Coordinates of C-alpha atoms in Angstrom, one line a residue:
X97 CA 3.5 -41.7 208.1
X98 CA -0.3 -42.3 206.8
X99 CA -2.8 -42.0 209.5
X100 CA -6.6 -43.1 209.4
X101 CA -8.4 -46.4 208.5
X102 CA -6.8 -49.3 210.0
X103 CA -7.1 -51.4 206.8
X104 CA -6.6 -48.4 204.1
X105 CA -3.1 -47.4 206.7
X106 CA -2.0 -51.0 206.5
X107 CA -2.3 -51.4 202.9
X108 CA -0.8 -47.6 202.3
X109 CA 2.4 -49.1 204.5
X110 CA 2.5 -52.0 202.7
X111 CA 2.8 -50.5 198.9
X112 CA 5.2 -47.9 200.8
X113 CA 7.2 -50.3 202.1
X114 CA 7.7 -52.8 198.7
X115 CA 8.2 -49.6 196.9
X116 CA 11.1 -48.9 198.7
X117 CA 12.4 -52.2 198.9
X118 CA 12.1 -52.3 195.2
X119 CA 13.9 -49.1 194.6
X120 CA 17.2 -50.3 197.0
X121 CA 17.3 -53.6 195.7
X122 CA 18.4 -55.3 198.7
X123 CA 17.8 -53.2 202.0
X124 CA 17.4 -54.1 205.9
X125 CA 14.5 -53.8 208.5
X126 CA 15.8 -51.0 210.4
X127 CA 16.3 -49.2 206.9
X128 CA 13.1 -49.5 206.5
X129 CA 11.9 -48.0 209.1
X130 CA 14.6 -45.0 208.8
X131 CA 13.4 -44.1 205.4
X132 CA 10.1 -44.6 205.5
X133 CA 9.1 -43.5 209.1
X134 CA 7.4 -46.2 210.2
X135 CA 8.2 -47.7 213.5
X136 CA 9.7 -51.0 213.6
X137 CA 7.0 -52.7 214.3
X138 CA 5.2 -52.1 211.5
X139 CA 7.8 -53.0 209.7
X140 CA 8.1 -56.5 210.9
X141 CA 4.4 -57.3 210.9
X142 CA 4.1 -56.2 207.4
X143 CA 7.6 -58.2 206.3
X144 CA 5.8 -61.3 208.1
X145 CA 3.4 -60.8 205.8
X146 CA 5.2 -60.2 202.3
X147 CA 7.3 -63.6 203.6
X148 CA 4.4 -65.5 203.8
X149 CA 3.4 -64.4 200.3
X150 CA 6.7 -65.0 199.1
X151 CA 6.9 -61.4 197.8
X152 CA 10.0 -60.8 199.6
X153 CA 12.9 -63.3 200.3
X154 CA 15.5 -62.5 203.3
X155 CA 19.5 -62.8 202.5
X156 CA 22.1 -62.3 204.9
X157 CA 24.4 -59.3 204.1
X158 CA 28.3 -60.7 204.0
X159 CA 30.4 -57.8 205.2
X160 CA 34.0 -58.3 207.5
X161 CA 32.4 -56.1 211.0
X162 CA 32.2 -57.3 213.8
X163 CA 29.0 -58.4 215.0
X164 CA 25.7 -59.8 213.6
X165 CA 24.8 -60.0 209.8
X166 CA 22.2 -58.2 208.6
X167 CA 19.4 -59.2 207.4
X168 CA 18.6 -58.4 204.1
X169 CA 15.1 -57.8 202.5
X170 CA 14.5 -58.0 198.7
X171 CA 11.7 -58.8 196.1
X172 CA 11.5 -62.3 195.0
X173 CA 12.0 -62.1 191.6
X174 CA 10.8 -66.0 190.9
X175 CA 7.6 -66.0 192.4
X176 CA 6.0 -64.8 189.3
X177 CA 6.4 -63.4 186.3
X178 CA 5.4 -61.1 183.4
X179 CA 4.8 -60.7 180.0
X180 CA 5.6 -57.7 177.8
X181 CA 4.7 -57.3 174.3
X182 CA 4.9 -55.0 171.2
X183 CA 2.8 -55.6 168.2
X184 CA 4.4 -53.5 165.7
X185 CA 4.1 -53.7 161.9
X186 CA 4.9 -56.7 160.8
X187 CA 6.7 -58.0 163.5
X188 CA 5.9 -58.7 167.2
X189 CA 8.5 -58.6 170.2
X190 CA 7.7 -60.4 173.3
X191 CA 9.9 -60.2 177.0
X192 CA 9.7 -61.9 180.1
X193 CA 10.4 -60.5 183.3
X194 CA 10.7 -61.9 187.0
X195 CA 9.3 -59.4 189.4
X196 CA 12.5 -57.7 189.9
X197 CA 12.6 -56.2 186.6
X198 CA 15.2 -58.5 185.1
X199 CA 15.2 -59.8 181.6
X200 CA 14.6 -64.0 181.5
X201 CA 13.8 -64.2 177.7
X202 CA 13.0 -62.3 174.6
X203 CA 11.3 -63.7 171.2
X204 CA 10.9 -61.6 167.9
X205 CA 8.5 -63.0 165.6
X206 CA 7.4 -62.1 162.3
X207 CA 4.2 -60.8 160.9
X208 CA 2.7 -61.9 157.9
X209 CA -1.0 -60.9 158.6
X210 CA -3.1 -57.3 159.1
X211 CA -6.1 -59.2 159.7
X212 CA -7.1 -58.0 163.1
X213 CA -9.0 -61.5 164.0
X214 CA -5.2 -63.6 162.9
X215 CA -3.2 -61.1 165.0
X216 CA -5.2 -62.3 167.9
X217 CA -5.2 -65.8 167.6
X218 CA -1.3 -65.2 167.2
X219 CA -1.4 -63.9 170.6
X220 CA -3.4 -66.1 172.0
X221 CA -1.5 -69.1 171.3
X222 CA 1.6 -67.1 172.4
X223 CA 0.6 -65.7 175.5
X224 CA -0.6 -69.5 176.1
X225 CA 2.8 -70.9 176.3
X226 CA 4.3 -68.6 178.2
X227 CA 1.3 -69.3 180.8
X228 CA 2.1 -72.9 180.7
X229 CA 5.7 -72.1 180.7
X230 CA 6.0 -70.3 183.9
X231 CA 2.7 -72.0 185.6
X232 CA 5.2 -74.0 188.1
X233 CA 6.4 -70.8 190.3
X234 CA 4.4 -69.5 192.9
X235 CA 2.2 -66.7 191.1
X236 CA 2.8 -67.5 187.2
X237 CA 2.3 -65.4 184.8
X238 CA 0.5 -62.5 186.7
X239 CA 0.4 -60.2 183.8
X240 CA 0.5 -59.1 180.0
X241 CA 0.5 -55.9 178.8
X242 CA 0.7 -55.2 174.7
X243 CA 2.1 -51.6 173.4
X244 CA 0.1 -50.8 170.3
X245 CA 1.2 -48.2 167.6
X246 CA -1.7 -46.7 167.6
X247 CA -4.9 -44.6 169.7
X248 CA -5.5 -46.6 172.7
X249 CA -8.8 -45.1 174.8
X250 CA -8.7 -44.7 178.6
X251 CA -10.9 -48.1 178.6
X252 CA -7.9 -49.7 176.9
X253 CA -9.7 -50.3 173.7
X254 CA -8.0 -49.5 170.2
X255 CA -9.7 -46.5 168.7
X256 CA -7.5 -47.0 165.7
X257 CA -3.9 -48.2 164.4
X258 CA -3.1 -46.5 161.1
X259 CA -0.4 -49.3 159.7
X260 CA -3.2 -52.3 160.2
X261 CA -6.3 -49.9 159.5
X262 CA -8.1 -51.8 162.7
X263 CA -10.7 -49.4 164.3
X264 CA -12.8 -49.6 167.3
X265 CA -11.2 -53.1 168.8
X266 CA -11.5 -54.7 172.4
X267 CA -8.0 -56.2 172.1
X268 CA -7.9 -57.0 175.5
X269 CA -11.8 -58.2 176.0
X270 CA -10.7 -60.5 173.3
X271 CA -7.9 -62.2 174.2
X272 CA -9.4 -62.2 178.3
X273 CA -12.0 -64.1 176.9
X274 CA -9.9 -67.1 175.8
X275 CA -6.9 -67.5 178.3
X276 CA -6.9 -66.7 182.0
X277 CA -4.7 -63.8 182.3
X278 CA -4.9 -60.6 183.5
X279 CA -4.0 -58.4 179.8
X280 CA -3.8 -54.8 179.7
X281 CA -3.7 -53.0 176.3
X282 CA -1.3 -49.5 176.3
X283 CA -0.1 -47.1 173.5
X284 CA 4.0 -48.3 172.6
X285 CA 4.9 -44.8 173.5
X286 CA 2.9 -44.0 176.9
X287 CA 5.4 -47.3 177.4
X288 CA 8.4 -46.2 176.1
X289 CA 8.3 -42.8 178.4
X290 CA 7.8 -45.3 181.4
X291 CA 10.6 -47.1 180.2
X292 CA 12.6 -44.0 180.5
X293 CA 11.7 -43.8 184.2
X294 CA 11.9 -46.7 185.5
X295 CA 15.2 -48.1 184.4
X296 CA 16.8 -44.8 183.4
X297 CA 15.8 -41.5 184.3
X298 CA 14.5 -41.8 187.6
X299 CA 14.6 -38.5 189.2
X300 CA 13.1 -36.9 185.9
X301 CA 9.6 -35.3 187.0
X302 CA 9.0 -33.9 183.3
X303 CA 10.0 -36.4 180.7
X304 CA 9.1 -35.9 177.2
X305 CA 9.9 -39.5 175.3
X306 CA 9.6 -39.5 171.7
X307 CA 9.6 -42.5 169.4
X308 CA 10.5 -41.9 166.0
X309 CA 10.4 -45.0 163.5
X310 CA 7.3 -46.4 161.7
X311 CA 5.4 -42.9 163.1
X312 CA 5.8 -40.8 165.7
X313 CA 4.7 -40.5 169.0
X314 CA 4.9 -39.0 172.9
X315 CA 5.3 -40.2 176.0
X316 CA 4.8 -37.5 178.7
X317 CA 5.4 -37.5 182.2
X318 CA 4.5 -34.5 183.9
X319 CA 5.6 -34.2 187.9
X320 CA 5.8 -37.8 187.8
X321 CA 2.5 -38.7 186.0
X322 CA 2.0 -39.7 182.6
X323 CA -0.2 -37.5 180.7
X324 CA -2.9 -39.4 178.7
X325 CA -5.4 -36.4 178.4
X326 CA -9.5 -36.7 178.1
X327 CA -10.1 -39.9 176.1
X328 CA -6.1 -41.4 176.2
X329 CA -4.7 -39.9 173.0
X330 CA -2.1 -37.4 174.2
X331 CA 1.3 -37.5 172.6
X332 CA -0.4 -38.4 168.8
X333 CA 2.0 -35.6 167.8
X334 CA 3.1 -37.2 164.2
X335 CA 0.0 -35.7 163.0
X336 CA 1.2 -32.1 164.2
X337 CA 0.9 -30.1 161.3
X338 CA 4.6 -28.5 160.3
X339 CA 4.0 -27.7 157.2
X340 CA 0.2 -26.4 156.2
X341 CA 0.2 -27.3 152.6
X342 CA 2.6 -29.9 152.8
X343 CA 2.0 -34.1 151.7
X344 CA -1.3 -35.3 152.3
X345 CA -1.7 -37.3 155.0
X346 CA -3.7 -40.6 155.3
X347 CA -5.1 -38.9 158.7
X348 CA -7.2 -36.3 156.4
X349 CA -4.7 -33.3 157.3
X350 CA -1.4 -32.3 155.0
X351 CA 1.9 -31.7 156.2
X352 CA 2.4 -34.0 159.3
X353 CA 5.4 -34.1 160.9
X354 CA 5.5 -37.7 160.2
X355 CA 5.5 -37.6 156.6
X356 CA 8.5 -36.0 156.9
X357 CA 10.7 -36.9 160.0
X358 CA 9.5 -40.2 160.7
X359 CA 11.4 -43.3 159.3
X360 CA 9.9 -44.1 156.2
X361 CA 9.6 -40.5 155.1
X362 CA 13.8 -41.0 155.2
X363 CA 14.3 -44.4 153.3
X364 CA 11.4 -43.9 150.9
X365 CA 13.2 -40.0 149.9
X366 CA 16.7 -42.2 149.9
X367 CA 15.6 -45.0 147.7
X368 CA 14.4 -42.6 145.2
X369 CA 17.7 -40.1 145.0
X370 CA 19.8 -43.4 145.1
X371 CA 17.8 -45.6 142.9
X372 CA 18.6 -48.4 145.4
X373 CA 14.7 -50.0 147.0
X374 CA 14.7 -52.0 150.1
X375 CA 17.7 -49.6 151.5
X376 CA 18.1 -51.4 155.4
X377 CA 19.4 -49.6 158.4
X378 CA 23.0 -51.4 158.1
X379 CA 22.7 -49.9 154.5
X380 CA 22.3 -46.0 156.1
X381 CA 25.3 -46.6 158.7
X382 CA 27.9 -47.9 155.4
X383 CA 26.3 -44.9 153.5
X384 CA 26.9 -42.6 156.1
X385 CA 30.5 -44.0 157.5
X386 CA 31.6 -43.2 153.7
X387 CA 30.5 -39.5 154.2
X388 CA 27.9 -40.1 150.8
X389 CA 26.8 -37.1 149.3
X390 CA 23.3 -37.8 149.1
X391 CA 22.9 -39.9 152.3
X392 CA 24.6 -37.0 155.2
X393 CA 22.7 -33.9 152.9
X394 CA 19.4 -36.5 153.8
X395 CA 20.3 -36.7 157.3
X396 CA 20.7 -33.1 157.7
X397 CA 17.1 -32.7 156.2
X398 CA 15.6 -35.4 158.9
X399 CA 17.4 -33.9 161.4
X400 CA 16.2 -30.0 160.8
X401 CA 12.7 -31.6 160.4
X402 CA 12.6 -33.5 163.5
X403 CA 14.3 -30.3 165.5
X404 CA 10.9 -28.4 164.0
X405 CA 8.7 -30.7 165.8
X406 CA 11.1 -30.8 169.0
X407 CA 10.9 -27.2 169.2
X408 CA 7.0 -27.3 169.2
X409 CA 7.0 -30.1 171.5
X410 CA 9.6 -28.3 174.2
X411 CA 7.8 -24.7 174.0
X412 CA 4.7 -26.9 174.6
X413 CA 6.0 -28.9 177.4
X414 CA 8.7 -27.3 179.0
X415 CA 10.1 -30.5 179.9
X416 CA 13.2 -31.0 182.0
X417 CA 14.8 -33.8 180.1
X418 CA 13.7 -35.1 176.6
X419 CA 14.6 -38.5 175.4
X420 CA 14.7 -38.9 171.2
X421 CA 14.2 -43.0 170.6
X422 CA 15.1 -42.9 167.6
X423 CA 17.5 -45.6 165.0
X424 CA 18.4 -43.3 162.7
X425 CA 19.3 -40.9 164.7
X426 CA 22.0 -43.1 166.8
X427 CA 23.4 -44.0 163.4
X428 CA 24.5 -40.5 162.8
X429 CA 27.2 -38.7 164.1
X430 CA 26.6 -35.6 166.5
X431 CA 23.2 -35.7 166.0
X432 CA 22.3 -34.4 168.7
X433 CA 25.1 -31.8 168.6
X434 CA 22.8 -30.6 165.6
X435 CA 19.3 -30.6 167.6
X436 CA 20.6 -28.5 169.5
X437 CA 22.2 -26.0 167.2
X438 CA 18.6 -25.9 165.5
X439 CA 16.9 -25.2 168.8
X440 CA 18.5 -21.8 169.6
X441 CA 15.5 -19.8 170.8
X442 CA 15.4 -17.5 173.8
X443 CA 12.0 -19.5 174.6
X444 CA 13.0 -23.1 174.3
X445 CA 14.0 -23.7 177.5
X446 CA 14.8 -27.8 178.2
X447 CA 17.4 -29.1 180.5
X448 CA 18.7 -32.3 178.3
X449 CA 18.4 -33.8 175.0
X450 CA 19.9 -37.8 175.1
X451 CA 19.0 -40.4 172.2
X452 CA 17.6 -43.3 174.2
X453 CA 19.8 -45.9 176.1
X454 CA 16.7 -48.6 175.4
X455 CA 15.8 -48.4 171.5
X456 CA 13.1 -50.8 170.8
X457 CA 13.5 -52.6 173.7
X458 CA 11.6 -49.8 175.4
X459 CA 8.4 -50.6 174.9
X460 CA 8.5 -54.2 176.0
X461 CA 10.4 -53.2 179.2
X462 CA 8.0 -50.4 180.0
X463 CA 5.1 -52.8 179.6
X464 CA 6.8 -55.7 181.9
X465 CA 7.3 -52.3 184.4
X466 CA 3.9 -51.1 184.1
X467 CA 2.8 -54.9 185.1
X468 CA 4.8 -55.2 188.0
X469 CA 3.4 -52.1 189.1
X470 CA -0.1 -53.2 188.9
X471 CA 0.7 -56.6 190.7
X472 CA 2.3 -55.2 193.6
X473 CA 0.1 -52.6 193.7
X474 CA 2.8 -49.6 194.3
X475 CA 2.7 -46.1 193.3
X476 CA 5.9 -46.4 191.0
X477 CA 8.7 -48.8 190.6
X478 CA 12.2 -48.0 190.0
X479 CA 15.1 -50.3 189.0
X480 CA 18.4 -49.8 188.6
X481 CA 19.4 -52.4 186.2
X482 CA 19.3 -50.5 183.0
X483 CA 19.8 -53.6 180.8
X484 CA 18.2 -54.7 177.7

């Protein structure tokens, strides 16, 4: 129980309380106040309150007992909603979520542009009929929040995205300018890692997520925090050096890890031994099913490269469970049977490898996470509906 301002102890109780009737789902008054310690009377002036703002909706529990129903507490999902998206290369994923977490919609569009001033009139006019769309329930659209493959700074501004070669851009002062909606501008795998959390690992304190497809990249979540570092840049590990005189990288350095373990490194080194360009992923999974030469001796490369890197990461981290999002590697068989083999030192100590549940849906859930977060002002969110 929080004691000291009266205003600052209310609010506290409040983001205590829709936290924890977030993480149940559907959970009573007395609950409440058994879980949380706050007396009952607490929790029914605060409940009065999150009625009236029609942040929470009452059911009544069916159940065979004798006696009275209970009354059931749980976030009303339709009074607003949010907005995820991931601008990736050439393409740009978009999901709607009600307040409960819950999937409503999901668009895929392409990308035929890398003109930085396009890309946002793209969004703009997106982001404006999903606005208009949703205008009719109580809060709207309350939030958007875009996952960019690139450096994002602690002020939300891009300090650079390698694929589109856009440096030093106010994605979000730009778009805030010409629609009314709050936008928030996040690195795709500081998302992804939150992802992880929220619909997957929840009682992981020390998550390592890493994203391997265009580049590389690393969420982190350390005792329940994410770890951005000074200026917002942590987890940038696909320019970790693994090889000192390795490929030249268009960061300046050679040897990246990923010029090597990141998914173009793959189908650009498979095209060439196989003569075949524009190889696909449904291409890899035939290849690989019919146990081609060339193909599983390629995967065995990628794989011993990307357990290089892990092995880095893990003596760096120590984390206690370390999600691989990762395609390619859900395409191969015991792949992460052969991580593991590769990580046999005395000092890599890690509780769990797992490929992702999520795939590239994580970065689009993560954001509509993150933004339900933010609206209902709560520490952390948690839901149990793992779906895509």
């Amino acid at each position: 129980m929080v004691t000291g301002d009266g205003a600052y102890i209310k609010k506290i109780n409040r983001s205590i309380i829709l936290q924890k009737i977030i993480e149940h789902g559907f959970i009573s008054r007395a609950e409440l106040s058994k879980i949380t310690g706050l007396n009952k009377a607490t929790i029914s002036v605060q409940v009065v309150d999150l009625l009236e703002e029609k942040l929470v909706c009452e059911t009544q529990q069916e159940h065979n007992a004798v006696g009275r129903r209970p009354i059931m507490l749980s976030i009303n999902g339709e009074a607003g909603y949010v907005l995820g998206i991931d601008l990736d290369y050439k393409e740009i994923q978009y999901r709607i979520s009600d307040l409960q977490g819950n999937k409503i919609e999901t668009n895929t569009t392409k990308l035929d542009t890398e003109v930085y001033e396009e890309v946002v009139n793209i969004l703009i006019k997106q982001i404006k009929k999903y606005k208009q769309k949703y205008a009719d329930c109580y809060y709207g659209l309350v939030q958007t929040i875009i996952g960019v493959h690139g450096t994002v700074n602690n002020d939300q501004s891009i300090l650079f995205v390698p694929r589109y070669q856009w440096r030093n851009k106010d994605l979000k002062s730009d778009l805030e300018r010409e629609i009314d909606v709050d936008v928030s501008v996040e690195n795709t795998a500081n998302l992804s890692v939150y992802a992880e959390r929220v619909y997957k690992h929840h009682h992981s304190n020390n998550l390592l997520a890493i994203v391997l497809s265009s580049g590389i990249g690393a969420g982190i979540m350390h005792n329940g925090n994410l770890v951005k570092g000074h200026d917002g840049y942590a987890g940038e590990i696909g320019h970790m050096i693994i090889s000192p005189f390795g490929k030249a990288c268009r960061c300046g350095n050679h040897g990246c890890w990923e010029l090597y373990a990141a998914e173009p490194a793959v189908f650009s080194s498979l095209a060439e031994k196989l003569d075949r360009p524009n190889l696909t992923h449904q291409d890899l999974k035939r290849l690989i099913a019919e146990n081609d030469p060339t193909t599983c001796e390629e995967m065995k490369t990628f794989i011993s490269y990307v357990s290089i890197g892990l092995n880095n990461m893990i003596n760096s981290y120590n984390p206690e469970t370390l999600v691989l999002n990762s395609e390619l590697l859900h395409l191969y068989p015991n792949a992460i049977e052969e991580i593991e083999n590769n990580l046999q030192s005395s000092v890599s100590v890690y509780r769990k490898i797992v490929l992702s549940d999520l795939g590239r849906n994580a970065i689009v859930q993560g954001a509509c996470a993150l933004a339900i977060q933010n609206f209902l002002d709560v520490q952390e969110v948690s839901f149990k509906n793992g779906e895509n």
